[in-house]
């Protein structure tokens, strides 16, 4: 989200303070240190220890009480005391707190305590910003004021997109782009590619971009499967785009999230499963079977994955190009207007603080 906050600050002259903690190592992300500027300051906790968390939380709550920002945008975490204190202090100080999160889309049958927690969140929040329409629908029955539920259509900007005209529908690669950790499905993906290649004359290459606990497993497979190409952790969008040119489809047999949008920005339809509650984020709901993606009935099923790979490789180049074009069109629809503009519009209109724009600066 750092690029989004930077864009908000630089394009709208908002004064923004971002509070965040370090990312646990097993998440497969890298802790980058964004640079402060005249319009944005980052306050990042340095440790996940109990003392470190307490210190960071006290720093944030003190900032909230002393500075009284015009808006607070808070990511929902029902297990974090700091989130609940933010809601309560915002209510006490009359600061509009916009809660943002996945809602209950990952819970087919929510437990009573979870339902009560979300009812309280919706009551204490000025508004709840939903990642997708599906997130909004998951919360509709838990609020008496549906107007509090806003949708920002979570997306990302790719500065180096691959246009459909750059694809020919006969590329020999599958692209895995994401974290390498439990339930990501990389093991069965490699097994499926090995099995497919052993049964077919036309070989499929598997291009893997990402890091995490299973990166060692992937490196070990390179010795046995020449069709695997592993690039490790890669955050350079231009390099990722260049690699993707050799790929026909994006794939994620386990959990997926915003990487669905990244793949579509590369004119890659996405192969994954249709069990939305088992994904990492709600963004796979943007996929429509045989239009801009291919949806398997089950998560991490090697038989289902192998069947799907056979099906998409049997498509004609014309059919594939159509789906590649549809994938990119979906990305375009999610990118216009840019995500930071959609988020700014939601915050400004709902908080009713247009008069602050005349002052030139305001803070989150």
XYZ file of C-alpha atoms in Angstrom:
364
model
C 0.000 0.000 0.000
C 2.975 2.352 0.326
C 2.775 3.389 -3.378
C -0.923 4.195 -2.883
C -0.230 6.449 0.094
C 2.617 8.146 -1.748
C 0.335 8.760 -4.745
C -2.373 10.149 -2.449
C 0.110 12.532 -0.900
C 1.887 13.626 -4.070
C -1.190 14.011 -6.261
C -3.573 15.546 -3.757
C -1.176 17.336 -1.398
C -2.460 15.434 1.617
C -0.243 15.290 4.680
C -0.242 11.595 5.566
C 1.181 9.698 8.513
C 1.434 5.933 7.984
C 1.758 3.644 11.006
C 2.701 0.021 10.362
C 4.536 -2.859 11.961
C 7.266 -5.172 10.652
C 6.111 -8.063 8.489
C 6.666 -11.545 9.995
C 9.371 -13.446 8.118
C 7.113 -16.410 7.338
C 4.753 -14.176 5.342
C 7.077 -14.203 2.334
C 7.221 -10.405 2.091
C 10.237 -8.136 2.450
C 10.276 -5.248 4.923
C 11.029 -2.246 2.748
C 11.814 1.124 4.332
C 9.818 3.836 2.516
C 11.314 7.303 2.511
C 9.640 10.217 4.269
C 8.864 13.398 2.360
C 7.241 16.747 3.048
C 3.761 15.253 2.563
C 4.124 11.740 3.985
C 5.787 10.238 7.052
C 6.185 6.541 7.819
C 6.210 5.291 11.402
C 7.289 1.644 11.202
C 7.691 -0.622 14.214
C 11.069 -2.326 14.290
C 10.174 -5.514 16.158
C 7.280 -7.913 16.709
C 8.262 -8.478 20.353
C 5.686 -7.733 23.041
C 7.627 -4.677 24.211
C 8.040 -3.455 20.640
C 4.322 -3.794 19.901
C 3.354 -1.989 23.110
C 5.780 0.837 22.347
C 4.492 1.201 18.771
C 0.852 1.147 19.887
C 1.412 3.780 22.557
C 3.208 5.963 20.009
C 0.257 5.711 17.624
C -2.441 6.305 20.248
C -0.495 9.290 21.581
C -0.296 10.678 18.035
C -4.030 10.146 17.601
C -4.865 11.963 20.827
C -2.466 14.867 20.346
C -2.714 15.484 16.586
C -6.384 14.564 16.101
C -6.059 13.807 12.368
C -8.967 14.586 10.092
C -9.315 10.934 9.021
C -8.030 7.571 10.185
C -7.903 4.665 7.732
C -7.409 1.492 9.784
C -6.898 -2.066 8.552
C -9.201 -4.438 10.395
C -7.537 -6.943 12.710
C -9.953 -8.205 15.337
C -7.082 -9.795 17.287
C -5.154 -6.546 17.751
C -5.937 -4.398 20.792
C -4.563 -1.356 18.951
C -7.328 -1.643 16.342
C -10.053 -1.613 18.996
C -8.421 1.294 20.848
C -8.307 3.182 17.534
C -12.053 2.706 17.051
C -12.853 3.733 20.624
C -10.532 6.742 20.660
C -11.812 7.843 17.269
C -15.364 7.716 18.564
C -14.399 9.621 21.715
C -12.492 12.328 19.810
C -15.018 12.437 16.957
C -12.404 11.468 14.387
C -13.930 9.575 11.444
C -12.348 6.120 11.413
C -12.629 4.209 8.145
C -12.100 0.506 8.776
C -10.841 -1.442 5.768
C -10.671 -5.174 5.309
C -11.832 -8.509 3.939
C -15.049 -8.629 5.940
C -16.397 -12.143 6.396
C -15.843 -13.435 2.855
C -13.462 -16.121 4.171
C -16.037 -17.488 6.611
C -18.856 -19.563 5.180
C -20.369 -19.933 8.645
C -19.201 -17.185 10.964
C -19.030 -17.962 14.664
C -21.147 -15.898 17.033
C -18.140 -14.066 18.507
C -16.915 -13.146 15.030
C -20.357 -11.860 14.107
C -20.567 -9.779 17.290
C -17.074 -8.382 16.657
C -18.010 -7.204 13.166
C -21.289 -5.732 14.318
C -19.293 -3.711 16.845
C -16.738 -2.681 14.210
C -19.501 -1.480 11.904
C -21.123 0.456 14.729
C -17.909 2.170 15.858
C -16.538 2.883 12.370
C -17.498 5.946 10.382
C -17.554 3.649 7.334
C -16.226 0.237 6.347
C -14.176 0.157 3.144
C -14.616 -3.223 1.439
C -11.984 -4.641 -0.894
C -14.612 -6.005 -3.299
C -18.347 -6.400 -3.847
C -18.124 -9.876 -2.308
C -16.739 -8.409 0.916
C -19.641 -5.969 1.079
C -22.146 -8.762 0.562
C -20.572 -10.750 3.401
C -21.330 -7.897 5.827
C -24.751 -6.763 4.638
C -26.708 -8.813 7.173
C -24.633 -7.500 10.080
C -25.437 -3.812 9.825
C -28.590 -1.736 10.034
C -26.945 0.921 7.869
C -25.761 -0.585 4.534
C -24.629 2.887 3.429
C -21.666 2.444 5.761
C -20.358 -0.294 3.477
C -18.231 1.211 0.711
C -16.323 -0.652 -2.022
C -12.933 0.497 -3.329
C -12.342 -2.438 -5.750
C -8.853 -3.262 -4.506
C -6.327 -3.063 -7.311
C -2.758 -2.138 -8.175
C -0.885 -0.105 -10.776
C 1.612 -1.764 -13.097
C 3.936 0.731 -14.723
C 5.019 -1.903 -17.259
C 1.859 -3.635 -18.487
C 1.888 -6.147 -21.325
C -0.718 -5.289 -23.951
C -2.812 -8.019 -25.614
C -1.188 -7.098 -28.936
C 2.113 -8.304 -27.487
C 0.690 -11.811 -26.927
C 0.166 -14.490 -29.594
C -1.678 -17.181 -27.642
C 0.963 -19.853 -28.186
C 3.431 -18.999 -25.426
C 4.838 -22.096 -23.730
C 4.958 -20.835 -20.158
C 2.848 -20.714 -17.014
C 3.631 -17.892 -14.568
C 3.469 -18.334 -10.800
C 3.792 -14.926 -9.152
C 3.429 -14.815 -5.391
C 4.631 -15.947 -1.996
C 6.097 -19.412 -1.543
C 4.669 -20.757 1.699
C 2.221 -23.311 3.038
C -0.981 -23.772 0.997
C 0.297 -21.687 -1.925
C 0.148 -24.843 -4.033
C 3.633 -24.607 -5.528
C 4.369 -28.281 -4.756
C 1.365 -29.646 -6.659
C 1.943 -27.105 -9.438
C 5.448 -28.449 -10.002
C 4.148 -32.033 -9.821
C 1.392 -31.244 -12.324
C 3.862 -29.682 -14.777
C 6.175 -32.692 -14.448
C 3.295 -35.091 -15.068
C 1.955 -33.075 -18.003
C 5.369 -32.935 -19.656
C 5.881 -36.667 -19.184
C 2.607 -37.395 -20.984
C 2.743 -34.842 -23.814
C 5.123 -34.048 -26.633
C 4.540 -30.296 -26.232
C 6.311 -29.187 -23.063
C 5.094 -26.561 -20.586
C 7.601 -24.228 -18.929
C 6.917 -23.036 -15.388
C 8.217 -19.575 -14.484
C 8.221 -18.911 -10.728
C 8.641 -15.476 -9.149
C 8.478 -15.158 -5.377
C 10.159 -15.877 -2.077
C 9.277 -17.470 1.214
C 9.751 -20.617 3.290
C 9.276 -22.923 0.267
C 11.925 -21.226 -1.880
C 14.418 -23.933 -0.862
C 12.039 -26.613 -2.105
C 11.699 -24.837 -5.452
C 15.474 -24.464 -5.822
C 15.876 -28.185 -5.176
C 13.373 -28.989 -7.933
C 15.483 -27.104 -10.473
C 17.906 -30.045 -10.465
C 15.211 -32.460 -11.579
C 12.875 -30.421 -13.792
C 14.599 -28.459 -16.589
C 11.301 -26.757 -17.512
C 11.252 -24.841 -14.200
C 12.684 -21.322 -14.218
C 13.001 -19.726 -10.762
C 13.793 -16.018 -10.373
C 13.500 -15.677 -6.588
C 12.089 -12.576 -4.947
C 11.644 -9.925 -7.600
C 10.054 -6.520 -7.054
C 11.097 -4.871 -10.321
C 7.874 -4.589 -12.343
C 9.743 -4.154 -15.613
C 11.705 -7.386 -15.127
C 8.540 -9.254 -14.125
C 6.823 -8.013 -17.282
C 9.714 -9.179 -19.459
C 9.599 -12.652 -17.883
C 5.834 -12.836 -18.398
C 6.165 -12.461 -22.171
C 7.108 -16.142 -22.352
C 3.902 -17.135 -20.541
C 0.442 -17.995 -21.821
C -1.368 -18.116 -18.461
C -0.912 -17.108 -14.848
C -1.518 -19.816 -12.261
C -2.089 -20.178 -8.514
C -3.575 -23.499 -7.372
C -3.535 -22.563 -3.675
C -4.338 -19.126 -2.315
C -4.299 -15.958 -4.376
C -5.055 -12.293 -3.782
C -3.865 -9.104 -5.449
C -1.460 -11.128 -7.616
C -4.538 -11.953 -9.720
C -4.664 -8.300 -10.791
C -0.910 -8.201 -11.423
C -1.185 -11.199 -13.737
C -4.096 -9.661 -15.639
C -2.043 -6.482 -16.125
C 0.363 -8.733 -18.050
C -2.449 -9.961 -20.338
C -2.446 -13.314 -18.575
C -5.740 -15.063 -17.826
C -5.481 -16.801 -14.457
C -5.872 -20.470 -13.559
C -6.939 -21.003 -9.946
C -9.801 -22.507 -7.915
C -13.279 -21.123 -7.269
C -13.350 -21.578 -3.462
C -13.141 -17.873 -2.626
C -13.134 -18.388 1.130
C -9.872 -20.369 0.830
C -7.998 -17.613 -1.004
C -5.703 -15.135 0.731
C -7.722 -12.151 -0.485
C -11.051 -11.581 -2.240
C -9.566 -10.383 -5.549
C -10.027 -13.775 -7.315
C -13.713 -12.862 -7.531
C -12.685 -10.670 -10.483
C -12.125 -13.895 -12.453
C -14.863 -15.327 -14.668
C -14.535 -18.913 -15.874
C -13.509 -19.204 -19.532
C -13.616 -15.417 -19.957
C -10.558 -14.043 -18.179
C -9.611 -17.141 -16.207
C -10.114 -20.827 -15.584
C -11.626 -21.905 -12.267
C -11.048 -25.347 -10.801
C -13.611 -26.729 -8.329
C -11.055 -27.487 -5.599
C -7.988 -25.918 -4.024
C -4.633 -27.694 -4.367
C -5.995 -30.691 -6.282
C -3.335 -32.186 -8.538
C -5.921 -34.067 -10.608
C -8.009 -30.916 -11.036
C -4.935 -28.860 -11.862
C -3.658 -31.363 -14.413
C -7.086 -31.512 -16.046
C -7.225 -27.699 -16.179
C -3.746 -27.422 -17.716
C -4.764 -29.930 -20.379
C -7.916 -27.909 -21.074
C -6.248 -24.516 -21.419
C -3.418 -25.944 -23.534
C -6.028 -27.460 -25.869
C -7.511 -24.018 -26.570
C -6.782 -22.562 -29.986
C -4.466 -19.531 -30.221
C -7.509 -17.418 -31.120
C -9.429 -18.566 -28.037
C -6.401 -17.982 -25.844
C -5.788 -14.511 -27.262
C -9.420 -13.620 -26.570
C -9.028 -14.612 -22.932
C -5.701 -12.774 -22.703
C -7.432 -9.673 -24.029
C -10.306 -10.091 -21.563
C -7.834 -10.385 -18.693
C -6.179 -7.103 -19.647
C -9.564 -5.396 -20.077
C -10.435 -6.448 -16.531
C -7.205 -4.861 -15.302
C -8.023 -1.680 -17.210
C -11.488 -1.496 -15.657
C -9.947 -1.903 -12.200
C -7.378 0.807 -12.961
C -9.651 3.582 -14.204
C -9.679 5.812 -12.304
C -6.436 4.871 -10.514
C -6.929 3.132 -7.190
C -5.573 6.043 -5.142
C -8.172 8.344 -6.738
C -11.004 5.964 -5.857
C -9.786 5.740 -2.277
C -9.410 9.520 -1.987
C -12.922 10.032 -3.343
C -14.363 7.623 -0.777
C -12.564 9.258 2.137
C -13.315 12.836 1.114
C -16.964 12.386 0.224
C -17.881 10.198 3.164
C -15.985 12.214 5.763
C -17.553 15.453 4.459
C -14.370 17.465 4.874
C -14.206 19.150 1.486
C -13.561 22.477 3.188
C -10.193 21.157 4.319
C -9.011 21.010 0.719
C -8.892 24.785 0.664
C -6.236 24.649 3.378
C -3.925 22.626 1.124
C -3.041 19.895 3.600
C -4.681 17.459 5.957
C -3.588 14.297 7.662
C -4.592 10.685 8.044
